[in-house]
Amino acid sequence: MKRFYDEVVDVVKAGLRALRIETPSWAFGNSGTRFKVFAQKGVPRDPYEKIADAAQVHRFTGAAPTVALHIPWDRVDSYGDLSHHAREHGVAIGAINSNVFQDDDYMLGSVTNPDPAVRRKALRHLLECVDIMDATGSDVLKLWFSDGTNYPGQDDIRDRQDRLAEALDAVYARLGEGQRLVLEYKLFEPAFYVTDVPDWGTAYAHCLRLGRKAQVVVDTGHHAPGTNIEFIVAFLLREGKLGGFDFNSRFYADDDLMVGAADPFQLFRIMYEVIRADGLDQDVAFMLDQCHNIEPKIPGQIRSVMNVQEATAKALLVDREALAAAQRAGDVLGANGVFMDAYNTDVRPLLAGFREESGLAPNPMAAYAASGYAERIVAERVGGHQAGWGA
Ligand code: LRH
Ligand code: MN
């Protein structure tokens, strides 16, 4: 392992340089569960402050240069001005996330709603998000539909798919040059019987039908327990249909905990399939989609970026030649051993060195804590309305 390690260090560093992780604006606002949203001091009051906080994640990790927006949570008068503000803070605006899950009209669905007037309203919002992409220079429209039913017979499963396809066609047709849509699936919640885009197969089928500008988003928390997510990743990459990732982790359902916190080995296996498919050089939007309900939000995002960097460095350390030879030879334990050697390698010293070579502090968490930024925003952000999921 030692000989291989010395040889491959530069390959690992090259991979880490290519790794870009988008932070979600909504992770910096208050979030919680239906039981309670705990307000934290210093939380942003508007998209400008959210972007300033996201810029801290990039400042200390060097790996989070873009921030995803969620509309209407991040609605502003001038998206051009917001983009300028982002650039001033050394970041850029990334994916635009639509939201057709918080309006009373969408109780029985948005683009799949039995009522054509509600479907038209939902479509107008999706098209407005493309207008915002034009204004921010974003090339990714991220679509997640909470649409579904709670009781058998409540609505016709096939009719809802027809309505969904009709809306996706209209959005796809509106996409400009260089723009693409990424469709996110989720097994359940808030719907508890049928979710209209419940799994990767449904999302993949719709994207295949739409065309090359449509790809699938894999959100770690959106699968049934026990789902082999790295298989889905390997399959979608093989098809050129993995458009993005919503990184987080969970012990039970869509817990939206810090990526790698609940299952660092799963994250390693996922990143290995990404590396194996040269996914770092493809247009896969790696995004965090998390809620820091009880922990400080900016450090939570910094820790999350570090967790993805650690998993990626370990995945890049897999001795691919030795692995392929063992696999070809049917050497089950040998192959598994090569894989586990990489996973069991402590890459933290390598990452600290990589950060220093990149002009960054070796320990981003300690550097952020020492920056005084956390204390400053608590002192400055008094009054006003703290941001959250309620807009
Ligand atoms: C849905 C989801 C989706 C976002 C939302 C914030 O659960 O994962 O990606 O729109 O969280
Ligand atoms: Mn998500």
Tab-separated table of C-alpha atoms and ligand atoms in Angstrom:
chain	number	residue	atom	x	y	z
A	1	MET	CA	0.000	0.000	0.000
A	2	LYS	CA	2.841	2.459	0.968
A	3	ARG	CA	4.522	2.224	-2.473
A	4	PHE	CA	1.211	2.705	-4.215
A	5	TYR	CA	0.304	5.591	-1.881
A	6	ASP	CA	3.431	7.631	-2.774
A	7	GLU	CA	2.823	7.040	-6.483
A	8	VAL	CA	-0.802	8.060	-6.410
A	9	VAL	CA	-0.680	11.144	-4.192
A	10	ASP	CA	-0.507	13.486	-7.184
A	11	VAL	CA	-3.489	11.774	-8.814
A	12	VAL	CA	-5.433	12.274	-5.569
A	13	LYS	CA	-4.516	15.952	-5.455
A	14	ALA	CA	-5.522	16.414	-9.089
A	15	GLY	CA	-8.880	14.821	-8.283
A	16	LEU	CA	-9.343	17.061	-5.265
A	17	ARG	CA	-8.600	20.102	-7.405
A	18	ALA	CA	-11.372	19.003	-9.809
A	19	LEU	CA	-13.907	18.420	-7.003
A	20	ARG	CA	-16.436	21.245	-6.758
A	21	ILE	CA	-19.286	21.114	-4.230
A	22	GLU	CA	-22.221	23.516	-4.449
A	23	THR	CA	-23.686	24.763	-1.173
A	24	PRO	CA	-27.470	25.238	-0.771
A	25	SER	CA	-28.624	28.731	0.245
A	26	TRP	CA	-31.323	27.154	2.431
A	27	ALA	CA	-28.777	25.377	4.644
A	28	PHE	CA	-27.800	28.757	6.123
A	29	GLY	CA	-31.365	29.594	7.176
A	30	ASN	CA	-33.328	28.132	10.064
A	31	SER	CA	-34.637	24.613	9.449
A	32	GLY	CA	-36.174	21.824	11.433
A	33	THR	CA	-38.945	19.305	11.456
A	34	ARG	CA	-42.718	19.505	11.853
A	35	PHE	CA	-42.118	19.361	15.557
A	36	LYS	CA	-39.869	22.395	15.830
A	37	VAL	CA	-37.661	24.782	13.862
A	38	PHE	CA	-34.977	25.992	16.308
A	39	ALA	CA	-33.908	29.563	15.510
A	40	GLN	CA	-30.176	30.193	15.727
A	41	LYS	CA	-28.511	33.565	16.375
A	42	GLY	CA	-26.776	35.213	13.417
A	43	VAL	CA	-28.861	33.414	10.799
A	44	PRO	CA	-29.176	35.311	7.464
A	45	ARG	CA	-32.224	37.475	6.846
A	46	ASP	CA	-31.990	37.574	3.035
A	47	PRO	CA	-30.288	35.896	0.036
A	48	TYR	CA	-27.430	38.419	0.211
A	49	GLU	CA	-26.506	37.302	3.718
A	50	LYS	CA	-26.977	33.630	2.745
A	51	ILE	CA	-24.462	34.094	-0.069
A	52	ALA	CA	-22.038	35.883	2.256
A	53	ASP	CA	-22.201	32.857	4.572
A	54	ALA	CA	-21.786	30.410	1.685
A	55	ALA	CA	-18.701	32.347	0.628
A	56	GLN	CA	-17.141	31.507	3.996
A	57	VAL	CA	-17.402	27.800	3.124
A	58	HIS	CA	-15.447	28.424	-0.096
A	59	ARG	CA	-12.990	30.771	1.674
A	60	PHE	CA	-11.871	28.001	4.052
A	61	THR	CA	-12.307	24.874	1.880
A	62	GLY	CA	-11.488	26.225	-1.588
A	63	ALA	CA	-13.931	23.644	-2.970
A	64	ALA	CA	-17.388	25.327	-2.803
A	65	PRO	CA	-17.360	28.096	-5.459
A	66	THR	CA	-21.113	28.086	-6.218
A	67	VAL	CA	-24.344	28.523	-4.256
A	68	ALA	CA	-27.690	26.994	-5.247
A	69	LEU	CA	-30.767	29.211	-4.955
A	70	HIS	CA	-34.300	28.127	-4.109
A	71	ILE	CA	-37.232	30.122	-5.493
A	72	PRO	CA	-39.166	31.823	-3.899
A	73	TRP	CA	-37.054	31.501	-0.736
A	74	ASP	CA	-34.306	33.464	-2.565
A	75	ARG	CA	-36.509	35.807	-4.624
A	76	VAL	CA	-34.882	39.268	-5.042
A	77	ASP	CA	-35.624	42.390	-7.096
A	78	SER	CA	-32.431	42.077	-9.140
A	79	TYR	CA	-30.809	38.686	-9.794
A	80	GLY	CA	-28.122	40.513	-11.719
A	81	ASP	CA	-27.302	42.472	-8.568
A	82	LEU	CA	-27.347	39.282	-6.487
A	83	SER	CA	-24.939	37.642	-8.975
A	84	HIS	CA	-22.679	40.686	-8.680
A	85	HIS	CA	-22.827	40.396	-4.877
A	86	ALA	CA	-21.852	36.733	-5.158
A	87	ARG	CA	-18.874	37.531	-7.370
A	88	GLU	CA	-17.762	40.213	-4.896
A	89	HIS	CA	-17.669	37.417	-2.303
A	90	GLY	CA	-15.666	35.108	-4.568
A	91	VAL	CA	-18.519	32.738	-5.429
A	92	ALA	CA	-21.143	32.364	-8.163
A	93	ILE	CA	-24.807	31.413	-8.276
A	94	GLY	CA	-25.314	27.775	-9.228
A	95	ALA	CA	-28.427	25.678	-9.713
A	96	ILE	CA	-31.851	27.259	-9.532
A	97	ASN	CA	-34.240	25.106	-7.487
A	98	SER	CA	-37.940	25.339	-8.211
A	99	ASN	CA	-40.514	25.121	-5.420
A	100	VAL	CA	-43.970	23.846	-6.256
A	101	PHE	CA	-44.451	22.228	-2.839
A	102	GLN	CA	-45.407	25.087	-0.510
A	103	ASP	CA	-48.453	26.721	-2.068
A	104	ASP	CA	-51.977	25.840	-0.862
A	105	ASP	CA	-53.004	25.337	-4.491
A	106	TYR	CA	-50.608	22.390	-4.701
A	107	MET	CA	-52.365	20.277	-2.047
A	108	LEU	CA	-53.379	17.699	-4.660
A	109	GLY	CA	-50.280	18.233	-6.758
A	110	SER	CA	-48.581	20.880	-8.819
A	111	VAL	CA	-47.879	19.871	-12.467
A	112	THR	CA	-49.827	16.626	-11.870
A	113	ASN	CA	-52.834	18.310	-10.221
A	114	PRO	CA	-56.248	17.218	-11.595
A	115	ASP	CA	-57.088	20.928	-12.011
A	116	PRO	CA	-55.579	22.337	-15.260
A	117	ALA	CA	-55.501	25.872	-13.787
A	118	VAL	CA	-53.248	24.677	-10.970
A	119	ARG	CA	-51.040	22.856	-13.488
A	120	ARG	CA	-50.691	26.062	-15.508
A	121	LYS	CA	-49.761	27.973	-12.332
A	122	ALA	CA	-47.077	25.417	-11.475
A	123	LEU	CA	-45.705	25.506	-15.026
A	124	ARG	CA	-45.503	29.313	-14.893
A	125	HIS	CA	-43.291	28.978	-11.793
A	126	LEU	CA	-40.994	26.483	-13.486
A	127	LEU	CA	-40.665	28.769	-16.519
A	128	GLU	CA	-39.997	31.731	-14.186
A	129	CYS	CA	-37.087	29.711	-12.768
A	130	VAL	CA	-35.603	29.470	-16.277
A	131	ASP	CA	-35.960	33.257	-16.605
A	132	ILE	CA	-34.006	33.540	-13.349
A	133	MET	CA	-31.322	31.228	-14.804
A	134	ASP	CA	-30.996	33.664	-17.699
A	135	ALA	CA	-30.505	36.503	-15.176
A	136	THR	CA	-28.009	34.683	-12.932
A	137	GLY	CA	-26.143	32.868	-15.702
A	138	SER	CA	-27.001	29.498	-14.116
A	139	ASP	CA	-27.039	26.458	-16.392
A	140	VAL	CA	-28.851	24.017	-14.096
A	141	LEU	CA	-32.580	23.961	-13.305
A	142	LYS	CA	-33.251	21.517	-10.484
A	143	LEU	CA	-36.754	20.101	-10.374
A	144	TRP	CA	-38.141	18.226	-7.394
A	145	PHE	CA	-41.871	17.500	-7.225
A	146	SER	CA	-43.526	16.672	-3.902
A	147	ASP	CA	-46.470	15.588	-6.050
A	148	GLY	CA	-48.227	12.373	-5.073
A	149	THR	CA	-51.268	10.885	-3.379
A	150	ASN	CA	-52.007	9.545	0.086
A	151	TYR	CA	-54.741	7.015	-0.544
A	152	PRO	CA	-55.353	4.338	-3.236
A	153	GLY	CA	-57.914	5.609	-5.759
A	154	GLN	CA	-57.298	9.246	-4.819
A	155	ASP	CA	-56.110	9.956	-8.382
A	156	ASP	CA	-55.124	8.060	-11.548
A	157	ILE	CA	-51.450	7.066	-11.507
A	158	ARG	CA	-51.160	7.061	-15.310
A	159	ASP	CA	-52.988	10.361	-15.843
A	160	ARG	CA	-50.598	12.014	-13.388
A	161	GLN	CA	-47.614	10.710	-15.379
A	162	ASP	CA	-49.153	12.169	-18.554
A	163	ARG	CA	-49.556	15.551	-16.836
A	164	LEU	CA	-45.996	15.423	-15.497
A	165	ALA	CA	-44.618	14.592	-18.962
A	166	GLU	CA	-46.577	17.482	-20.489
A	167	ALA	CA	-45.081	19.981	-18.016
A	168	LEU	CA	-41.558	18.587	-18.414
A	169	ASP	CA	-41.876	18.901	-22.208
A	170	ALA	CA	-42.819	22.568	-21.858
A	171	VAL	CA	-39.926	23.317	-19.500
A	172	TYR	CA	-37.483	21.365	-21.673
A	173	ALA	CA	-38.559	23.356	-24.736
A	174	ARG	CA	-37.897	26.626	-22.865
A	175	LEU	CA	-34.308	25.726	-21.923
A	176	GLY	CA	-31.731	27.941	-23.608
A	177	GLU	CA	-28.337	27.047	-25.050
A	178	GLY	CA	-26.074	25.490	-22.401
A	179	GLN	CA	-28.973	25.104	-19.955
A	180	ARG	CA	-30.180	21.734	-18.655
A	181	LEU	CA	-32.727	20.394	-16.231
A	182	VAL	CA	-31.990	17.845	-13.555
A	183	LEU	CA	-34.931	15.854	-12.227
A	184	GLU	CA	-34.849	14.703	-8.607
A	185	TYR	CA	-36.750	11.640	-7.373
A	186	LYS	CA	-37.857	10.780	-3.846
A	187	LEU	CA	-39.485	7.605	-2.519
A	188	PHE	CA	-42.063	9.304	-0.286
A	189	GLU	CA	-42.893	12.394	1.889
A	190	PRO	CA	-44.823	14.503	1.832
A	191	ALA	CA	-46.932	11.997	-0.122
A	192	PHE	CA	-47.404	8.668	1.603
A	193	TYR	CA	-49.024	6.405	-1.057
A	194	VAL	CA	-47.839	7.314	-4.569
A	195	THR	CA	-45.045	9.814	-5.249
A	196	ASP	CA	-45.123	10.747	-8.932
A	197	VAL	CA	-41.311	10.716	-9.284
A	198	PRO	CA	-40.476	8.063	-6.631
A	199	ASP	CA	-37.322	6.440	-7.929
A	200	TRP	CA	-34.393	6.680	-10.302
A	201	GLY	CA	-36.118	4.548	-12.928
A	202	THR	CA	-39.050	6.938	-13.249
A	203	ALA	CA	-36.774	9.985	-13.358
A	204	TYR	CA	-34.469	8.257	-15.863
A	205	ALA	CA	-37.356	7.285	-18.145
A	206	HIS	CA	-38.693	10.845	-18.227
A	207	CYS	CA	-35.181	12.255	-18.867
A	208	LEU	CA	-34.495	9.711	-21.611
A	209	ARG	CA	-37.722	10.723	-23.347
A	210	LEU	CA	-36.963	14.454	-22.953
A	211	GLY	CA	-33.474	14.414	-24.433
A	212	ARG	CA	-29.809	15.196	-23.761
A	213	LYS	CA	-30.529	18.333	-21.697
A	214	ALA	CA	-32.385	16.286	-19.081
A	215	GLN	CA	-30.594	14.268	-16.414
A	216	VAL	CA	-31.298	12.725	-13.018
A	217	VAL	CA	-30.422	14.005	-9.535
A	218	VAL	CA	-29.599	11.464	-6.847
A	219	ASP	CA	-30.394	12.712	-3.326
A	220	THR	CA	-28.830	10.334	-0.795
A	221	GLY	CA	-31.846	10.554	1.539
A	222	HIS	CA	-34.507	9.792	-1.062
A	223	HIS	CA	-34.221	5.999	-1.172
A	224	ALA	CA	-35.758	3.078	0.624
A	225	PRO	CA	-33.510	1.806	3.441
A	226	GLY	CA	-30.938	-0.656	2.091
A	227	THR	CA	-30.952	0.773	-1.444
A	228	ASN	CA	-27.557	0.354	-3.168
A	229	ILE	CA	-27.113	3.985	-4.207
A	230	GLU	CA	-23.669	3.473	-5.763
A	231	PHE	CA	-25.272	1.024	-8.221
A	232	ILE	CA	-27.707	3.772	-9.307
A	233	VAL	CA	-24.786	6.188	-9.637
A	234	ALA	CA	-22.737	3.704	-11.711
A	235	PHE	CA	-25.715	2.979	-13.952
A	236	LEU	CA	-26.672	6.640	-14.544
A	237	LEU	CA	-23.053	7.628	-15.207
A	238	ARG	CA	-22.802	4.809	-17.750
A	239	GLU	CA	-25.858	6.263	-19.478
A	240	GLY	CA	-24.576	9.852	-19.230
A	241	LYS	CA	-27.715	10.632	-17.234
A	242	LEU	CA	-26.304	11.551	-13.827
A	243	GLY	CA	-26.902	15.281	-13.744
A	244	GLY	CA	-26.370	15.949	-10.089
A	245	PHE	CA	-26.076	14.834	-6.576
A	246	ASP	CA	-27.807	16.136	-3.458
A	247	PHE	CA	-25.366	15.055	-0.802
A	248	ASN	CA	-26.535	14.465	2.761
A	249	SER	CA	-26.864	11.434	5.013
A	250	ARG	CA	-29.520	9.682	7.048
A	251	PHE	CA	-30.088	6.977	9.601
A	252	TYR	CA	-33.770	6.516	8.740
A	253	ALA	CA	-35.513	8.615	6.022
A	254	ASP	CA	-34.897	12.034	4.440
A	255	ASP	CA	-33.003	13.181	7.544
A	256	ASP	CA	-30.857	15.682	5.575
A	257	LEU	CA	-27.940	15.239	7.989
A	258	MET	CA	-24.366	16.128	7.062
A	259	VAL	CA	-23.076	14.034	4.186
A	260	GLY	CA	-20.864	11.211	5.385
A	261	ALA	CA	-21.996	11.692	8.996
A	262	ALA	CA	-24.319	8.683	9.117
A	263	ASP	CA	-22.551	6.406	6.624
A	264	PRO	CA	-19.028	7.487	5.530
A	265	PHE	CA	-18.427	4.056	3.940
A	266	GLN	CA	-21.469	4.532	1.661
A	267	LEU	CA	-20.151	7.951	0.623
A	268	PHE	CA	-16.770	6.338	-0.173
A	269	ARG	CA	-18.467	3.637	-2.301
A	270	ILE	CA	-20.491	6.314	-4.136
A	271	MET	CA	-17.435	8.476	-4.824
A	272	TYR	CA	-15.533	5.398	-6.025
A	273	GLU	CA	-18.188	4.836	-8.740
A	274	VAL	CA	-17.931	8.531	-9.640
A	275	ILE	CA	-14.119	8.275	-9.933
A	276	ARG	CA	-14.352	4.959	-11.787
A	277	ALA	CA	-16.556	6.673	-14.401
A	278	ASP	CA	-14.396	9.832	-14.567
A	279	GLY	CA	-17.388	11.605	-13.094
A	280	LEU	CA	-15.262	14.454	-11.724
A	281	ASP	CA	-14.531	15.461	-15.335
A	282	GLN	CA	-18.151	15.236	-16.408
A	283	ASP	CA	-20.875	17.818	-15.859
A	284	VAL	CA	-22.182	16.276	-12.627
A	285	ALA	CA	-23.402	18.984	-10.242
A	286	PHE	CA	-22.248	17.900	-6.790
A	287	MET	CA	-24.442	19.765	-4.339
A	288	LEU	CA	-25.086	19.623	-0.624
A	289	ASP	CA	-28.766	19.455	0.348
A	290	GLN	CA	-28.840	19.522	4.102
A	291	CYS	CA	-30.527	21.064	7.110
A	292	HIS	CA	-28.447	22.013	10.144
A	293	ASN	CA	-31.367	21.882	12.570
A	294	ILE	CA	-29.332	21.902	15.812
A	295	GLU	CA	-25.697	22.503	14.762
A	296	PRO	CA	-24.122	25.780	13.623
A	297	LYS	CA	-24.741	26.092	9.911
A	298	ILE	CA	-21.539	27.455	8.338
A	299	PRO	CA	-19.290	24.989	10.240
A	300	GLY	CA	-21.800	22.280	9.329
A	301	GLN	CA	-21.318	23.081	5.656
A	302	ILE	CA	-17.531	23.273	6.017
A	303	ARG	CA	-17.474	19.873	7.736
A	304	SER	CA	-19.676	18.466	4.980
A	305	VAL	CA	-17.340	19.655	2.218
A	306	MET	CA	-14.437	18.120	4.166
A	307	ASN	CA	-16.344	14.810	4.424
A	308	VAL	CA	-16.812	14.686	0.643
A	309	GLN	CA	-13.144	15.579	0.136
A	310	GLU	CA	-12.096	12.752	2.493
A	311	ALA	CA	-14.340	10.198	0.759
A	312	THR	CA	-13.097	11.370	-2.645
A	313	ALA	CA	-9.427	11.173	-1.619
A	314	LYS	CA	-9.966	7.617	-0.308
A	315	ALA	CA	-11.778	6.646	-3.528
A	316	LEU	CA	-8.893	8.040	-5.582
A	317	LEU	CA	-6.552	5.876	-3.481
A	318	VAL	CA	-8.076	2.612	-4.674
A	319	ASP	CA	-5.315	0.676	-6.480
A	320	ARG	CA	-7.350	0.206	-9.666
A	321	GLU	CA	-4.831	-2.111	-11.333
A	322	ALA	CA	-4.612	-4.433	-8.342
A	323	LEU	CA	-8.395	-4.315	-7.997
A	324	ALA	CA	-8.992	-5.159	-11.665
A	325	ALA	CA	-6.468	-8.022	-11.501
A	326	ALA	CA	-8.136	-9.499	-8.405
A	327	GLN	CA	-11.579	-9.068	-9.985
A	328	ARG	CA	-10.482	-10.761	-13.203
A	329	ALA	CA	-8.956	-13.587	-11.156
A	330	GLY	CA	-12.191	-14.002	-9.179
A	331	ASP	CA	-10.190	-13.287	-6.036
A	332	VAL	CA	-13.130	-12.087	-3.952
A	333	LEU	CA	-11.244	-11.409	-0.738
A	334	GLY	CA	-8.278	-9.965	-2.611
A	335	ALA	CA	-10.497	-7.494	-4.456
A	336	ASN	CA	-12.416	-6.530	-1.340
A	337	GLY	CA	-9.109	-6.135	0.475
A	338	VAL	CA	-7.767	-3.679	-2.105
A	339	PHE	CA	-10.974	-1.675	-1.815
A	340	MET	CA	-10.896	-1.626	1.996
A	341	ASP	CA	-7.217	-0.678	2.087
A	342	ALA	CA	-8.101	2.590	0.420
A	343	TYR	CA	-11.094	3.155	2.665
A	344	ASN	CA	-9.076	2.434	5.790
A	345	THR	CA	-6.326	4.885	4.793
A	346	ASP	CA	-6.210	8.045	6.905
A	347	VAL	CA	-6.222	10.780	4.255
A	348	ARG	CA	-6.447	13.709	6.669
A	349	PRO	CA	-2.673	14.449	6.565
A	350	LEU	CA	-2.814	14.379	2.732
A	351	LEU	CA	-5.783	16.769	2.748
A	352	ALA	CA	-4.080	19.121	5.225
A	353	GLY	CA	-1.017	19.200	2.970
A	354	PHE	CA	-3.168	19.709	-0.116
A	355	ARG	CA	-4.878	22.691	1.537
A	356	GLU	CA	-1.588	24.281	2.542
A	357	GLU	CA	-0.253	23.836	-1.026
A	358	SER	CA	-3.442	25.573	-2.177
A	359	GLY	CA	-2.793	28.511	0.167
A	360	LEU	CA	-5.482	27.421	2.629
A	361	ALA	CA	-5.337	26.623	6.333
A	362	PRO	CA	-4.798	22.867	6.895
A	363	ASN	CA	-7.878	22.680	9.186
A	364	PRO	CA	-10.830	24.681	7.741
A	365	MET	CA	-12.977	24.210	10.853
A	366	ALA	CA	-10.323	25.683	13.141
A	367	ALA	CA	-9.570	28.478	10.661
A	368	TYR	CA	-13.243	29.457	10.430
A	369	ALA	CA	-13.606	29.400	14.221
A	370	ALA	CA	-10.545	31.647	14.538
A	371	SER	CA	-11.850	34.083	11.876
A	372	GLY	CA	-14.400	35.672	14.221
A	373	TYR	CA	-17.007	35.584	11.444
A	374	ALA	CA	-19.484	33.637	13.609
A	375	GLU	CA	-19.323	36.216	16.383
A	376	ARG	CA	-19.536	39.089	13.874
A	377	ILE	CA	-22.762	37.907	12.229
A	378	VAL	CA	-24.401	37.317	15.633
A	379	ALA	CA	-23.532	40.900	16.597
A	380	GLU	CA	-24.541	42.423	13.234
A	381	ARG	CA	-27.700	40.481	12.391
A	382	VAL	CA	-30.073	41.867	14.970
A	383	GLY	CA	-33.707	42.384	14.038
A	384	GLY	CA	-35.258	41.648	10.713
A	385	HIS	CA	-36.798	38.308	9.745
A	386	GLN	CA	-34.512	35.288	9.895
A	387	ALA	CA	-34.539	33.167	6.727
A	388	GLY	CA	-36.042	29.681	6.825
A	389	TRP	CA	-38.112	27.311	4.727
A	390	GLY	CA	-41.136	29.474	5.229
A	391	ALA	CA	-39.560	32.082	2.894
B	1	LRH	C1	-36.668	17.578	-1.290
B	1	LRH	C2	-35.311	18.207	-1.479
B	1	LRH	C3	-35.150	18.971	-2.761
B	1	LRH	C4	-35.153	20.411	-2.369
B	1	LRH	C5	-35.546	20.413	-0.964
B	1	LRH	C6	-34.916	21.525	-0.213
B	1	LRH	O1	-36.653	16.751	-0.154
B	1	LRH	O2	-34.341	17.236	-1.337
B	1	LRH	O3	-33.885	18.781	-3.310
B	1	LRH	O4	-35.877	21.211	-3.151
B	1	LRH	O5	-35.132	19.175	-0.464
B	2	MN	MN	-32.592	17.188	-2.505
